[in-house]
PDB file of C-alpha atoms in Angstrom:
ATOM      1  CA  ASP A 467     -81.029  39.133-199.474  1.00  0.00           C
ATOM      2  CA  VAL A 468     -81.799  40.188-195.966  1.00  0.00           C
ATOM      3  CA  LYS A 469     -83.749  43.394-195.795  1.00  0.00           C
ATOM      4  CA  VAL A 470     -84.014  45.581-192.720  1.00  0.00           C
ATOM      5  CA  THR A 471     -86.042  48.711-193.231  1.00  0.00           C
ATOM      6  CA  GLN A 472     -86.503  51.701-190.926  1.00  0.00           C
ATOM      7  CA  SER A 473     -89.588  53.908-191.166  1.00  0.00           C
ATOM      8  CA  SER A 474     -87.717  57.173-191.586  1.00  0.00           C
ATOM      9  CA  ARG A 475     -84.251  58.276-192.745  1.00  0.00           C
ATOM     10  CA  TYR A 476     -84.459  61.721-191.181  1.00  0.00           C
ATOM     11  CA  LEU A 477     -86.651  63.034-188.367  1.00  0.00           C
ATOM     12  CA  VAL A 478     -86.903  66.477-186.641  1.00  0.00           C
ATOM     13  CA  LYS A 479     -88.833  66.538-183.367  1.00  0.00           C
ATOM     14  CA  ARG A 480     -89.246  69.003-180.530  1.00  0.00           C
ATOM     15  CA  THR A 481     -88.255  68.506-176.932  1.00  0.00           C
ATOM     16  CA  GLY A 482     -90.974  66.627-175.084  1.00  0.00           C
ATOM     17  CA  GLU A 483     -92.548  65.016-178.079  1.00  0.00           C
ATOM     18  CA  LYS A 484     -93.213  61.315-178.250  1.00  0.00           C
ATOM     19  CA  VAL A 485     -91.189  59.701-181.003  1.00  0.00           C
ATOM     20  CA  PHE A 486     -91.742  56.328-182.672  1.00  0.00           C
ATOM     21  CA  LEU A 487     -89.045  54.661-184.711  1.00  0.00           C
ATOM     22  CA  GLU A 488     -90.118  51.546-186.521  1.00  0.00           C
ATOM     23  CA  CYS A 489     -88.001  48.680-187.887  1.00  0.00           C
ATOM     24  CA  VAL A 490     -89.116  45.797-190.089  1.00  0.00           C
ATOM     25  CA  GLN A 491     -87.133  42.773-191.178  1.00  0.00           C
ATOM     26  CA  ASP A 492     -88.166  40.204-193.808  1.00  0.00           C
ATOM     27  CA  MET A 493     -85.990  37.250-192.863  1.00  0.00           C
ATOM     28  CA  ASP A 494     -87.954  35.711-190.037  1.00  0.00           C
ATOM     29  CA  HIS A 495     -85.080  36.569-187.640  1.00  0.00           C
ATOM     30  CA  GLU A 496     -85.700  35.906-183.960  1.00  0.00           C
ATOM     31  CA  ASN A 497     -83.487  38.644-182.589  1.00  0.00           C
ATOM     32  CA  MET A 498     -83.795  42.361-183.189  1.00  0.00           C
ATOM     33  CA  PHE A 499     -81.736  45.196-181.761  1.00  0.00           C
ATOM     34  CA  TRP A 500     -81.832  48.989-181.447  1.00  0.00           C
ATOM     35  CA  TYR A 501     -78.532  50.920-181.273  1.00  0.00           C
ATOM     36  CA  ARG A 502     -77.578  54.535-181.347  1.00  0.00           C
ATOM     37  CA  GLN A 503     -74.416  55.753-182.957  1.00  0.00           C
ATOM     38  CA  ASP A 504     -72.636  58.875-181.749  1.00  0.00           C
ATOM     39  CA  PRO A 505     -69.254  60.251-182.791  1.00  0.00           C
ATOM     40  CA  GLY A 506     -66.431  58.740-180.653  1.00  0.00           C
ATOM     41  CA  LEU A 507     -68.820  56.390-178.905  1.00  0.00           C
ATOM     42  CA  GLY A 508     -69.435  53.765-181.563  1.00  0.00           C
ATOM     43  CA  LEU A 509     -72.647  51.771-181.485  1.00  0.00           C
ATOM     44  CA  ARG A 510     -74.326  51.494-178.149  1.00  0.00           C
ATOM     45  CA  LEU A 511     -77.140  49.019-177.537  1.00  0.00           C
ATOM     46  CA  ILE A 512     -80.386  50.481-176.322  1.00  0.00           C
ATOM     47  CA  TYR A 513     -82.713  47.449-176.261  1.00  0.00           C
ATOM     48  CA  PHE A 514     -82.985  44.053-177.886  1.00  0.00           C
ATOM     49  CA  SER A 515     -85.567  41.368-178.284  1.00  0.00           C
ATOM     50  CA  TYR A 516     -85.263  37.585-178.608  1.00  0.00           C
ATOM     51  CA  ASP A 517     -88.854  36.950-179.452  1.00  0.00           C
ATOM     52  CA  VAL A 518     -92.296  38.455-179.780  1.00  0.00           C
ATOM     53  CA  LYS A 519     -93.345  40.387-176.707  1.00  0.00           C
ATOM     54  CA  MET A 520     -89.912  39.869-175.154  1.00  0.00           C
ATOM     55  CA  LYS A 521     -87.416  42.648-174.520  1.00  0.00           C
ATOM     56  CA  GLU A 522     -84.113  43.078-172.782  1.00  0.00           C
ATOM     57  CA  LYS A 523     -82.329  46.303-171.747  1.00  0.00           C
ATOM     58  CA  GLY A 524     -79.090  47.047-173.420  1.00  0.00           C
ATOM     59  CA  ASP A 525     -76.337  49.402-172.162  1.00  0.00           C
ATOM     60  CA  ILE A 526     -78.316  52.672-172.385  1.00  0.00           C
ATOM     61  CA  PRO A 527     -82.060  52.042-172.040  1.00  0.00           C
ATOM     62  CA  GLU A 528     -82.872  55.183-170.084  1.00  0.00           C
ATOM     63  CA  GLY A 529     -85.396  57.393-171.836  1.00  0.00           C
ATOM     64  CA  TYR A 530     -86.387  54.653-174.295  1.00  0.00           C
ATOM     65  CA  SER A 531     -88.928  51.879-174.497  1.00  0.00           C
ATOM     66  CA  VAL A 532     -89.588  49.232-177.133  1.00  0.00           C
ATOM     67  CA  SER A 533     -92.424  47.185-178.497  1.00  0.00           C
ATOM     68  CA  ARG A 534     -92.390  43.889-180.365  1.00  0.00           C
ATOM     69  CA  GLU A 535     -95.938  42.728-181.072  1.00  0.00           C
ATOM     70  CA  LYS A 536     -94.926  40.881-184.282  1.00  0.00           C
ATOM     71  CA  LYS A 537     -91.804  38.955-185.105  1.00  0.00           C
ATOM     72  CA  GLU A 538     -90.866  41.135-188.035  1.00  0.00           C
ATOM     73  CA  ARG A 539     -91.397  44.499-186.389  1.00  0.00           C
ATOM     74  CA  PHE A 540     -89.450  46.123-183.535  1.00  0.00           C
ATOM     75  CA  SER A 541     -90.315  49.666-182.458  1.00  0.00           C
ATOM     76  CA  LEU A 542     -88.264  52.116-180.429  1.00  0.00           C
ATOM     77  CA  ILE A 543     -90.137  54.715-178.463  1.00  0.00           C
ATOM     78  CA  LEU A 544     -88.855  57.946-177.034  1.00  0.00           C
ATOM     79  CA  GLU A 545     -91.516  58.856-174.428  1.00  0.00           C
ATOM     80  CA  SER A 546     -90.462  62.454-174.111  1.00  0.00           C
ATOM     81  CA  ALA A 547     -87.666  63.399-176.517  1.00  0.00           C
ATOM     82  CA  SER A 548     -84.752  65.383-175.225  1.00  0.00           C
ATOM     83  CA  THR A 549     -81.893  67.116-177.021  1.00  0.00           C
ATOM     84  CA  ASN A 550     -79.421  64.581-175.796  1.00  0.00           C
ATOM     85  CA  GLN A 551     -81.303  61.918-177.786  1.00  0.00           C
ATOM     86  CA  THR A 552     -80.237  63.601-181.022  1.00  0.00           C
ATOM     87  CA  SER A 553     -78.431  60.760-182.720  1.00  0.00           C
ATOM     88  CA  MET A 554     -78.273  58.195-185.505  1.00  0.00           C
ATOM     89  CA  TYR A 555     -80.540  55.255-184.586  1.00  0.00           C
ATOM     90  CA  LEU A 556     -79.751  51.830-186.142  1.00  0.00           C
ATOM     91  CA  CYS A 557     -81.902  48.753-186.069  1.00  0.00           C
ATOM     92  CA  ALA A 558     -80.450  45.303-186.661  1.00  0.00           C
ATOM     93  CA  SER A 559     -81.746  41.753-186.887  1.00  0.00           C
ATOM     94  CA  THR A 560     -80.178  38.300-186.746  1.00  0.00           C
ATOM     95  CA  ALA A 561     -80.956  34.664-186.540  1.00  0.00           C
ATOM     96  CA  ALA A 562     -79.433  33.123-183.400  1.00  0.00           C
ATOM     97  CA  ARG A 563     -75.626  33.370-183.232  1.00  0.00           C
ATOM     98  CA  GLU A 564     -75.287  34.760-186.687  1.00  0.00           C
ATOM     99  CA  THR A 565     -74.255  38.011-188.301  1.00  0.00           C
ATOM    100  CA  GLN A 566     -76.341  41.076-187.573  1.00  0.00           C
ATOM    101  CA  TYR A 567     -77.910  42.859-190.476  1.00  0.00           C
ATOM    102  CA  PHE A 568     -78.529  46.568-190.143  1.00  0.00           C
ATOM    103  CA  GLY A 569     -81.106  48.956-191.512  1.00  0.00           C
ATOM    104  CA  PRO A 570     -80.113  52.230-193.177  1.00  0.00           C
ATOM    105  CA  GLY A 571     -80.472  54.217-190.006  1.00  0.00           C
ATOM    106  CA  THR A 572     -82.668  57.119-188.851  1.00  0.00           C
ATOM    107  CA  ARG A 573     -81.017  60.447-188.101  1.00  0.00           C
ATOM    108  CA  LEU A 574     -82.984  62.089-185.390  1.00  0.00           C
ATOM    109  CA  LEU A 575     -82.685  65.715-184.492  1.00  0.00           C
ATOM    110  CA  VAL A 576     -84.454  66.894-181.312  1.00  0.00           C
ATOM    111  CA  LEU A 577     -84.810  70.663-181.064  1.00  0.00           C
TER     112      LEU A 577
ATOM    113  CA  ASP B1327     -66.707  49.885-169.457  1.00  0.00           C
ATOM    114  CA  GLN B1328     -65.843  49.390-173.110  1.00  0.00           C
ATOM    115  CA  GLN B1329     -65.271  45.687-173.732  1.00  0.00           C
ATOM    116  CA  VAL B1330     -64.186  46.169-177.359  1.00  0.00           C
ATOM    117  CA  LYS B1331     -61.790  48.948-178.174  1.00  0.00           C
ATOM    118  CA  GLN B1332     -60.516  50.484-181.322  1.00  0.00           C
ATOM    119  CA  ASN B1333     -57.772  52.859-180.221  1.00  0.00           C
ATOM    120  CA  SER B1334     -57.155  54.538-183.582  1.00  0.00           C
ATOM    121  CA  PRO B1335     -60.031  56.847-184.458  1.00  0.00           C
ATOM    122  CA  SER B1336     -58.626  57.430-187.944  1.00  0.00           C
ATOM    123  CA  LEU B1337     -56.142  56.013-190.433  1.00  0.00           C
ATOM    124  CA  SER B1338     -54.928  57.319-193.818  1.00  0.00           C
ATOM    125  CA  VAL B1339     -53.365  54.991-196.467  1.00  0.00           C
ATOM    126  CA  GLN B1340     -52.197  55.459-200.022  1.00  0.00           C
ATOM    127  CA  GLU B1341     -54.159  53.616-202.708  1.00  0.00           C
ATOM    128  CA  GLY B1342     -52.656  50.217-203.426  1.00  0.00           C
ATOM    129  CA  ARG B1343     -51.019  49.918-200.000  1.00  0.00           C
ATOM    130  CA  ILE B1344     -52.117  47.779-197.028  1.00  0.00           C
ATOM    131  CA  SER B1345     -54.575  49.066-194.505  1.00  0.00           C
ATOM    132  CA  ILE B1346     -54.384  47.502-191.040  1.00  0.00           C
ATOM    133  CA  LEU B1347     -57.198  48.206-188.610  1.00  0.00           C
ATOM    134  CA  ASN B1348     -56.858  47.030-185.045  1.00  0.00           C
ATOM    135  CA  CYS B1349     -59.214  46.026-182.313  1.00  0.00           C
ATOM    136  CA  ASP B1350     -58.668  44.875-178.718  1.00  0.00           C
ATOM    137  CA  TYR B1351     -61.142  43.182-176.368  1.00  0.00           C
ATOM    138  CA  THR B1352     -61.221  42.423-172.675  1.00  0.00           C
ATOM    139  CA  ASN B1353     -63.788  39.668-172.295  1.00  0.00           C
ATOM    140  CA  SER B1354     -62.148  36.226-172.661  1.00  0.00           C
ATOM    141  CA  MET B1355     -65.628  34.714-173.200  1.00  0.00           C
ATOM    142  CA  PHE B1356     -65.954  36.317-176.616  1.00  0.00           C
ATOM    143  CA  ASP B1357     -65.901  33.669-179.254  1.00  0.00           C
ATOM    144  CA  TYR B1358     -67.164  35.324-182.430  1.00  0.00           C
ATOM    145  CA  PHE B1359     -65.830  38.465-184.020  1.00  0.00           C
ATOM    146  CA  LEU B1360     -66.969  40.571-186.908  1.00  0.00           C
ATOM    147  CA  TRP B1361     -65.955  43.625-188.895  1.00  0.00           C
ATOM    148  CA  TYR B1362     -68.491  46.033-190.330  1.00  0.00           C
ATOM    149  CA  LYS B1363     -68.030  48.902-192.808  1.00  0.00           C
ATOM    150  CA  LYS B1364     -70.156  52.032-192.563  1.00  0.00           C
ATOM    151  CA  TYR B1365     -70.560  54.865-195.036  1.00  0.00           C
ATOM    152  CA  PRO B1366     -72.037  58.146-193.827  1.00  0.00           C
ATOM    153  CA  ALA B1367     -75.882  58.178-193.567  1.00  0.00           C
ATOM    154  CA  GLU B1368     -76.057  54.423-194.126  1.00  0.00           C
ATOM    155  CA  GLY B1369     -76.261  51.426-191.768  1.00  0.00           C
ATOM    156  CA  PRO B1370     -73.207  49.220-191.151  1.00  0.00           C
ATOM    157  CA  THR B1371     -72.713  46.434-193.625  1.00  0.00           C
ATOM    158  CA  PHE B1372     -71.103  43.134-192.656  1.00  0.00           C
ATOM    159  CA  LEU B1373     -67.655  42.631-194.024  1.00  0.00           C
ATOM    160  CA  ILE B1374     -66.017  39.533-192.560  1.00  0.00           C
ATOM    161  CA  SER B1375     -66.156  37.399-189.434  1.00  0.00           C
ATOM    162  CA  ILE B1376     -64.005  34.919-187.508  1.00  0.00           C
ATOM    163  CA  SER B1377     -64.795  32.447-184.802  1.00  0.00           C
ATOM    164  CA  SER B1378     -62.406  31.749-181.954  1.00  0.00           C
ATOM    165  CA  ILE B1379     -61.465  28.327-183.251  1.00  0.00           C
ATOM    166  CA  LYS B1380     -59.568  30.019-186.101  1.00  0.00           C
ATOM    167  CA  ASP B1381     -56.830  32.523-186.213  1.00  0.00           C
ATOM    168  CA  LYS B1382     -57.267  33.797-189.721  1.00  0.00           C
ATOM    169  CA  ASN B1383     -60.117  34.213-192.244  1.00  0.00           C
ATOM    170  CA  GLU B1384     -59.790  35.592-195.768  1.00  0.00           C
ATOM    171  CA  ASP B1385     -62.296  36.967-198.189  1.00  0.00           C
ATOM    172  CA  GLY B1386     -60.856  38.537-201.293  1.00  0.00           C
ATOM    173  CA  ARG B1387     -58.877  41.629-200.313  1.00  0.00           C
ATOM    174  CA  PHE B1388     -59.959  41.322-196.732  1.00  0.00           C
ATOM    175  CA  THR B1389     -58.273  39.189-194.051  1.00  0.00           C
ATOM    176  CA  VAL B1390     -59.066  39.137-190.388  1.00  0.00           C
ATOM    177  CA  PHE B1391     -56.478  37.843-187.873  1.00  0.00           C
ATOM    178  CA  LEU B1392     -57.287  36.784-184.348  1.00  0.00           C
ATOM    179  CA  ASN B1393     -54.729  36.530-181.569  1.00  0.00           C
ATOM    180  CA  LYS B1394     -56.666  35.112-178.589  1.00  0.00           C
ATOM    181  CA  SER B1395     -53.800  35.201-176.106  1.00  0.00           C
ATOM    182  CA  ALA B1396     -53.389  38.978-176.774  1.00  0.00           C
ATOM    183  CA  LYS B1397     -57.154  39.467-177.097  1.00  0.00           C
ATOM    184  CA  HIS B1398     -56.518  41.264-180.325  1.00  0.00           C
ATOM    185  CA  LEU B1399     -57.898  41.141-183.799  1.00  0.00           C
ATOM    186  CA  SER B1400     -56.961  42.996-186.914  1.00  0.00           C
ATOM    187  CA  LEU B1401     -58.415  43.623-190.362  1.00  0.00           C
ATOM    188  CA  HIS B1402     -56.042  43.820-193.332  1.00  0.00           C
ATOM    189  CA  ILE B1403     -57.101  45.293-196.606  1.00  0.00           C
ATOM    190  CA  VAL B1404     -54.817  44.634-199.544  1.00  0.00           C
ATOM    191  CA  PRO B1405     -54.662  46.476-201.857  1.00  0.00           C
ATOM    192  CA  SER B1406     -56.508  49.420-200.474  1.00  0.00           C
ATOM    193  CA  GLN B1407     -58.878  51.282-202.824  1.00  0.00           C
ATOM    194  CA  PRO B1408     -60.553  54.671-202.539  1.00  0.00           C
ATOM    195  CA  GLY B1409     -63.950  52.999-202.210  1.00  0.00           C
ATOM    196  CA  ASP B1410     -62.732  51.387-199.018  1.00  0.00           C
ATOM    197  CA  SER B1411     -62.833  54.852-197.355  1.00  0.00           C
ATOM    198  CA  ALA B1412     -65.406  54.400-194.574  1.00  0.00           C
ATOM    199  CA  VAL B1413     -65.685  53.865-190.869  1.00  0.00           C
ATOM    200  CA  TYR B1414     -64.849  50.326-189.746  1.00  0.00           C
ATOM    201  CA  PHE B1415     -66.331  48.803-186.632  1.00  0.00           C
ATOM    202  CA  CYS B1416     -65.243  45.599-184.953  1.00  0.00           C
ATOM    203  CA  ALA B1417     -67.785  43.679-182.872  1.00  0.00           C
ATOM    204  CA  ALA B1418     -67.593  40.635-180.609  1.00  0.00           C
ATOM    205  CA  SER B1419     -70.032  38.279-178.946  1.00  0.00           C
ATOM    206  CA  ALA B1420     -69.929  35.522-176.323  1.00  0.00           C
ATOM    207  CA  SER B1421     -72.153  32.480-176.529  1.00  0.00           C
ATOM    208  CA  GLY B1422     -75.285  34.557-176.819  1.00  0.00           C
ATOM    209  CA  ASN B1423     -76.907  36.985-179.126  1.00  0.00           C
ATOM    210  CA  GLN B1424     -75.646  40.319-177.904  1.00  0.00           C
ATOM    211  CA  PHE B1425     -72.870  42.005-179.886  1.00  0.00           C
ATOM    212  CA  TYR B1426     -70.404  44.566-178.434  1.00  0.00           C
ATOM    213  CA  PHE B1427     -69.052  47.160-180.804  1.00  0.00           C
ATOM    214  CA  GLY B1428     -65.919  49.175-180.855  1.00  0.00           C
ATOM    215  CA  THR B1429     -65.910  52.962-181.351  1.00  0.00           C
ATOM    216  CA  GLY B1430     -64.868  52.695-185.012  1.00  0.00           C
ATOM    217  CA  THR B1431     -61.824  53.653-187.109  1.00  0.00           C
ATOM    218  CA  SER B1432     -62.312  56.048-189.983  1.00  0.00           C
ATOM    219  CA  LEU B1433     -60.195  54.841-192.966  1.00  0.00           C
ATOM    220  CA  THR B1434     -59.249  57.276-195.733  1.00  0.00           C
ATOM    221  CA  VAL B1435     -57.604  55.821-198.819  1.00  0.00           C
ATOM    222  CA  ILE B1436     -55.803  58.503-200.722  1.00  0.00           C
ATOM    223  CA  PRO B1437     -55.800  58.126-204.540  1.00  0.00           C
TER     224      PRO B1437
END
């Protein structure tokens, strides 16, 4: 079974803090993705990566950065958290042109 | 601009009846379509997919229909069960690795 894990299920941070969200997959997938889910807006792609050290902007990259130093790990970084980044963050991985598998999500609250 | 649309934010169905969830897309280059199911506080889980060379795919109680000329797909659940109550997302991709998600339809199956 594919397993995608995320470092935290719930996080509470203060405005201006630097936030790290980590995602690890155990299926040797090339592609990894970070989405955020907000009511009425569905899943919106923040960043994705096709390979180690490679990254591509998604639809809403502003305020975020990513890091992929190892194939199995994809990190999302909020350089200076803001209240409008309160959301559910979902990581996914996939082999090329196949179904995406999602982690359990991290619910982030920025106060 | 939303390339994948789910125009019904919610749907209620009696247990045992058919649930029909709809999805429309605008990009004629999309050639692979998926449905995901999501429970609160969990990541989406893959349900069923269809490629553009087919117009129907079945898996147990779940059937996905694709109408390429109308740029429309639908998910049928028969018979509906209370455990099917969840948010359903459709997603689409072109010949690449990025997936575009709809905004979701919240299905409630009434016992």
